[in-house]
Coordinates of C-alpha atoms in Angstrom, one line a residue:
M1 CA -62.3 -10.2 147.3
T2 CA -64.1 -7.9 145.1
M3 CA -66.8 -8.9 142.9
K4 CA -64.8 -7.6 139.9
K5 CA -61.9 -10.1 140.8
Y6 CA -64.5 -13.1 141.2
I7 CA -65.7 -12.3 137.6
I8 CA -62.1 -12.2 136.4
L9 CA -61.1 -15.4 138.1
F10 CA -64.4 -17.3 136.9
A11 CA -63.7 -16.3 133.3
A12 CA -60.1 -17.5 133.5
L13 CA -61.4 -20.9 134.9
A14 CA -63.9 -21.3 132.3
G15 CA -61.4 -20.6 129.5
A16 CA -59.0 -23.1 130.8
M17 CA -61.9 -25.6 131.1
L18 CA -62.9 -24.8 127.4
W19 CA -59.4 -25.2 126.1
T20 CA -58.8 -28.5 127.8
G21 CA -62.1 -29.8 126.6
C22 CA -61.3 -28.8 123.1
Q23 CA -57.8 -30.3 123.3
K24 CA -59.4 -33.6 124.6
M25 CA -62.0 -33.7 121.7
E26 CA -59.1 -33.2 119.1
E27 CA -57.2 -36.0 120.9
D28 CA -60.2 -38.2 120.7
I29 CA -60.8 -37.4 117.0
V30 CA -57.2 -38.3 116.2
K31 CA -57.4 -41.6 118.0
D32 CA -60.7 -42.5 116.3
E33 CA -59.3 -42.1 112.9
P34 CA -59.1 -45.6 111.1
V35 CA -55.6 -46.9 110.4
E36 CA -55.3 -48.0 106.7
E37 CA -53.5 -51.2 106.4
A38 CA -51.2 -51.9 103.6
P39 CA -52.6 -54.8 101.4
Q40 CA -51.1 -58.0 102.0
L41 CA -48.8 -59.1 99.0
F42 CA -48.7 -62.6 97.9
T43 CA -46.0 -64.5 95.9
L44 CA -47.0 -67.2 93.7
T45 CA -44.6 -70.1 93.1
V46 CA -45.1 -72.7 90.5
Q47 CA -43.1 -75.8 89.5
A48 CA -43.5 -76.1 85.6
V49 CA -42.7 -78.8 83.2
K50 CA -42.8 -78.2 79.3
D51 CA -44.7 -80.5 77.2
V52 CA -43.6 -81.4 73.7
D53 CA -42.7 -78.6 71.4
T54 CA -43.4 -75.8 74.0
K55 CA -41.3 -72.8 75.3
A56 CA -38.2 -71.7 73.8
L57 CA -37.7 -73.2 70.4
E58 CA -34.4 -74.3 68.6
L59 CA -33.9 -76.4 65.6
D60 CA -31.6 -79.4 65.4
G61 CA -31.7 -80.7 62.1
S62 CA -35.1 -81.8 61.5
T63 CA -36.1 -81.8 65.3
L64 CA -37.8 -78.8 67.0
N65 CA -36.3 -78.9 70.6
A66 CA -38.0 -76.8 73.3
Y67 CA -36.9 -75.8 76.7
W68 CA -37.2 -73.0 79.4
V69 CA -35.0 -69.8 79.5
D70 CA -34.4 -67.7 82.3
G71 CA -36.4 -64.4 82.5
E72 CA -39.2 -65.7 80.3
Q73 CA -42.7 -64.4 81.4
V74 CA -45.9 -66.2 82.2
A75 CA -49.3 -64.4 82.8
V76 CA -51.6 -65.7 85.5
Y77 CA -55.5 -65.5 85.3
I78 CA -58.3 -66.9 87.4
S79 CA -59.7 -69.5 85.1
N80 CA -63.4 -69.0 85.8
T81 CA -63.6 -65.3 85.8
R82 CA -60.5 -64.7 83.4
A83 CA -59.3 -61.9 85.7
F84 CA -55.6 -61.0 85.4
L85 CA -53.5 -61.5 88.5
G86 CA -50.0 -60.8 87.4
M87 CA -46.7 -62.0 85.8
L88 CA -44.3 -64.8 86.8
T89 CA -40.7 -65.1 85.8
V90 CA -39.1 -68.2 84.8
D91 CA -36.0 -69.5 86.6
A92 CA -35.0 -72.7 84.5
D93 CA -33.4 -76.0 86.1
D94 CA -29.8 -75.8 85.2
T95 CA -29.7 -79.7 85.1
N96 CA -32.8 -80.1 83.2
R97 CA -34.1 -77.1 81.2
T98 CA -37.4 -78.9 80.5
E99 CA -38.3 -77.9 84.1
A100 CA -38.4 -74.5 85.8
T101 CA -39.6 -72.4 88.7
L102 CA -42.2 -69.6 87.9
S103 CA -42.6 -67.1 90.8
G104 CA -43.6 -63.5 91.1
T105 CA -45.6 -61.1 93.2
L106 CA -49.1 -61.0 92.1
S107 CA -50.8 -57.6 91.6
S108 CA -54.1 -59.0 92.8
V109 CA -55.4 -62.0 94.9
E110 CA -59.1 -61.1 94.9
G111 CA -61.2 -64.1 94.3
V112 CA -58.2 -66.5 95.0
T113 CA -58.6 -69.1 97.7
E114 CA -57.3 -72.7 98.3
G115 CA -58.8 -74.9 95.5
T116 CA -59.0 -71.8 93.0
Q117 CA -58.0 -73.0 89.5
L118 CA -55.4 -70.6 87.9
Y119 CA -54.7 -70.4 84.0
L120 CA -51.0 -69.8 83.0
L121 CA -50.3 -68.4 79.6
F122 CA -46.7 -68.1 78.1
P123 CA -45.0 -65.9 76.7
R124 CA -47.0 -62.8 77.2
T125 CA -50.5 -61.4 77.7
E126 CA -50.9 -60.2 74.0
W127 CA -52.1 -63.1 72.3
D128 CA -51.2 -62.0 68.6
Y129 CA -50.0 -64.1 65.7
T130 CA -49.5 -61.2 63.3
G131 CA -46.2 -59.5 62.4
Q132 CA -44.2 -62.7 62.1
D133 CA -40.8 -62.5 60.2
G134 CA -40.2 -66.1 59.3
S135 CA -37.1 -66.5 61.1
A136 CA -35.8 -69.9 62.2
P137 CA -36.5 -71.1 65.7
S138 CA -33.9 -69.9 68.4
A139 CA -34.0 -69.2 72.1
D140 CA -33.9 -65.6 71.6
G141 CA -35.7 -65.4 68.3
T142 CA -39.2 -63.8 67.6
L143 CA -40.9 -67.0 67.2
A144 CA -40.0 -68.2 70.5
R145 CA -40.3 -65.0 72.4
Q146 CA -43.5 -63.8 70.8
Y147 CA -45.4 -66.6 69.0
D148 CA -44.8 -69.9 70.7
Y149 CA -47.9 -69.5 73.0
A150 CA -48.4 -72.3 75.6
S151 CA -50.7 -72.7 78.5
S152 CA -51.4 -74.9 81.6
T153 CA -54.1 -74.8 84.5
V154 CA -53.3 -75.6 88.0
Y155 CA -55.0 -75.5 91.5
V156 CA -54.1 -73.5 94.5
S157 CA -53.0 -75.9 97.1
S158 CA -52.2 -73.3 100.0
M159 CA -52.1 -69.6 100.9
D160 CA -49.7 -69.3 103.8
N161 CA -47.7 -66.5 105.1
G162 CA -48.0 -64.5 101.8
V163 CA -47.1 -67.3 99.6
I164 CA -49.4 -69.1 97.2
S165 CA -48.3 -72.7 96.2
T166 CA -50.0 -75.0 93.5
E167 CA -49.6 -78.3 92.0
K168 CA -47.0 -78.7 89.2
A169 CA -47.8 -77.1 85.8
F170 CA -47.6 -79.2 82.7
F171 CA -47.6 -76.6 79.6
S172 CA -49.0 -77.7 76.1
N173 CA -48.9 -75.7 72.9
E174 CA -51.6 -73.6 71.5
Q175 CA -50.3 -73.8 67.9
K176 CA -48.2 -75.5 65.3
I177 CA -44.9 -74.6 64.0
Y178 CA -44.7 -74.8 60.2
R179 CA -41.8 -74.5 57.9
F180 CA -42.3 -73.5 54.5
G181 CA -40.3 -73.6 51.2
F182 CA -41.9 -72.5 47.9
K183 CA -40.9 -74.0 44.6
I184 CA -42.3 -73.2 41.1
G185 CA -44.1 -76.7 40.3
G186 CA -43.2 -78.1 43.6
S187 CA -40.4 -80.6 44.4
G188 CA -37.6 -80.4 41.8
G189 CA -38.7 -76.9 40.8
T190 CA -36.9 -73.6 41.2
A191 CA -37.0 -72.2 44.6
V192 CA -38.8 -68.9 44.9
S193 CA -36.8 -66.0 46.5
V194 CA -39.4 -64.9 49.1
K195 CA -39.9 -61.2 50.3
E196 CA -43.2 -61.9 51.9
F197 CA -46.0 -64.6 51.8
T198 CA -49.6 -64.9 53.2
V199 CA -51.4 -68.0 54.2
D200 CA -55.1 -68.5 54.6
S201 CA -57.2 -71.7 55.2
A202 CA -60.3 -72.9 53.2
S203 CA -62.4 -72.9 56.6
S204 CA -61.3 -69.4 57.5
S205 CA -60.3 -71.0 61.0
I206 CA -56.8 -69.4 61.4
V207 CA -56.4 -67.2 64.6
R208 CA -54.9 -63.9 64.2
K209 CA -55.4 -62.6 67.6
R210 CA -57.2 -63.8 70.8
D211 CA -58.1 -61.9 74.0
Y212 CA -58.1 -64.4 76.8
S213 CA -59.9 -62.1 79.3
S214 CA -62.9 -61.8 77.1
N215 CA -62.2 -65.1 75.1
K216 CA -62.8 -63.1 71.7
H217 CA -61.0 -64.5 68.5
T218 CA -60.1 -62.7 65.3
F219 CA -59.6 -64.8 62.5
G220 CA -58.3 -64.3 59.0
S221 CA -55.0 -64.8 57.0
L222 CA -51.4 -64.2 58.3
T223 CA -48.4 -62.7 56.4
V224 CA -44.7 -63.2 57.0
K225 CA -42.6 -60.5 56.0
V226 CA -39.0 -61.4 55.7
S227 CA -36.6 -59.3 57.7
G228 CA -33.9 -58.2 55.2
D229 CA -33.4 -59.4 51.5
A230 CA -35.8 -61.9 49.9
T231 CA -34.4 -65.4 50.4
T232 CA -34.7 -69.0 49.2
D233 CA -34.4 -70.3 52.8
L234 CA -37.0 -72.1 54.6
L235 CA -39.4 -69.6 56.4
Y236 CA -41.1 -70.5 59.8
M237 CA -44.5 -69.7 61.0
A238 CA -46.7 -70.2 64.0
I239 CA -50.3 -71.0 63.1
N240 CA -53.3 -71.5 65.5
N241 CA -56.0 -73.2 63.6
V242 CA -59.4 -74.1 65.5
D243 CA -60.7 -76.2 62.9
L244 CA -59.7 -79.7 64.5
G245 CA -60.2 -83.1 63.4
S246 CA -60.1 -82.7 59.6
D247 CA -57.7 -82.3 56.8
Q248 CA -56.6 -78.6 56.2
T249 CA -55.9 -76.9 53.0
Y250 CA -53.8 -73.6 53.0
S251 CA -53.7 -71.2 50.2
F252 CA -50.6 -68.9 49.6
H253 CA -49.7 -65.8 48.0
V254 CA -46.0 -65.2 47.7
I255 CA -44.2 -62.2 46.7
D256 CA -40.6 -62.6 45.4
G257 CA -37.6 -60.1 45.5
G258 CA -39.0 -58.5 42.3
N259 CA -42.4 -58.0 43.5
A260 CA -43.8 -60.9 41.2
L261 CA -46.7 -62.6 42.5
Y262 CA -47.0 -66.6 42.8
I263 CA -50.1 -68.3 44.1
G264 CA -50.4 -72.0 45.4
S265 CA -51.9 -74.3 48.1
Q266 CA -50.9 -77.2 50.3
S267 CA -53.0 -79.9 52.0
I268 CA -52.2 -80.7 55.6
P269 CA -53.7 -84.4 56.3
F270 CA -55.6 -85.1 59.4
Q271 CA -53.4 -86.6 62.1
T272 CA -54.9 -89.8 63.6
N273 CA -55.3 -89.7 67.4
S274 CA -53.6 -86.3 67.7
D275 CA -56.6 -84.5 66.2
L276 CA -54.6 -81.7 65.1
Q277 CA -54.0 -80.7 68.6
N278 CA -51.6 -77.8 67.8
A279 CA -48.5 -79.7 69.4
S280 CA -46.4 -80.5 66.5
F281 CA -43.8 -79.3 64.1
I282 CA -44.8 -79.7 60.3
S283 CA -42.4 -79.2 57.5
A284 CA -43.6 -78.4 54.1
K285 CA -40.5 -77.6 52.0
N286 CA -41.8 -78.1 48.5
V287 CA -45.2 -76.1 48.4
S288 CA -45.8 -75.9 44.7
V289 CA -46.6 -72.3 43.5
S290 CA -47.0 -70.8 40.0
Q291 CA -46.7 -67.1 38.8
A292 CA -50.0 -65.3 38.8
T293 CA -51.2 -63.9 35.5
L294 CA -52.9 -60.6 35.9
T295 CA -55.7 -59.9 33.2
S296 CA -55.7 -56.2 33.7
A297 CA -52.8 -54.2 32.4
S298 CA -53.5 -51.6 35.0
A299 CA -53.3 -54.3 37.6
T300 CA -50.3 -54.5 40.1
T301 CA -49.1 -56.7 42.9
S302 CA -50.3 -54.1 45.5
E303 CA -53.7 -54.1 44.0
V304 CA -54.1 -57.9 44.3
W305 CA -53.5 -57.5 48.0

């Protein structure tokens, strides 16, 4: 074999070895790439019991009844860090609607282990008492769906096979439900046809909004704007008052159908043993009001507000 043929053969063998080596290196690189595992999803299941005056609301005479409704939502947080974990959906017990199963897939379980305390908040994450319309309690009404806040704490008992279980949850109210009627001079007087009214407390302790994650409160007056025409019907309102353990005096500014302004006040006595714990229904059907006298000829109702 000539020298030229040896050189050609050697070059071919070297090229084949180089190609094989590169292919092996590429295979090794592919094999060494980490495989990203999908995060494990956890389903949380909670057996829940409503306490007095919680969850969906419905008025039966002078009694405010409450029960769970299928499809209602409950937010889940870690109690000590206030981290939001996800939402649970209500499946009410058909034979006893004061009980329900809450379940859902959590968006996060970071920081959750057996023994972790969870905070459950009904009916939404936005804790906001503004924008109420005064409508009577009903299962599908705005009072029950948006403003009837209730909460519970539970401990995680197990985390097995993607399922988190807890002890039974007992929900309690975060506010009182009030029923107001306004009459000129009080009981026996002429009922005012209300378009809207505003309530405030002498201690400035009425909660307008609360951010649970940061535990920040906004305090101030609350206004009910009637949906539709002005009415003499009794009007309903959810009020969370953080000034516990004392009598409360609420002041009212009422606008009637003709835009006349009425003012008045109502004392809410301290409730022995319950410490105004925001778990009751209070009816004040004869709040005494009188028409306001405007001292300035240029003053109008809108300027008063």
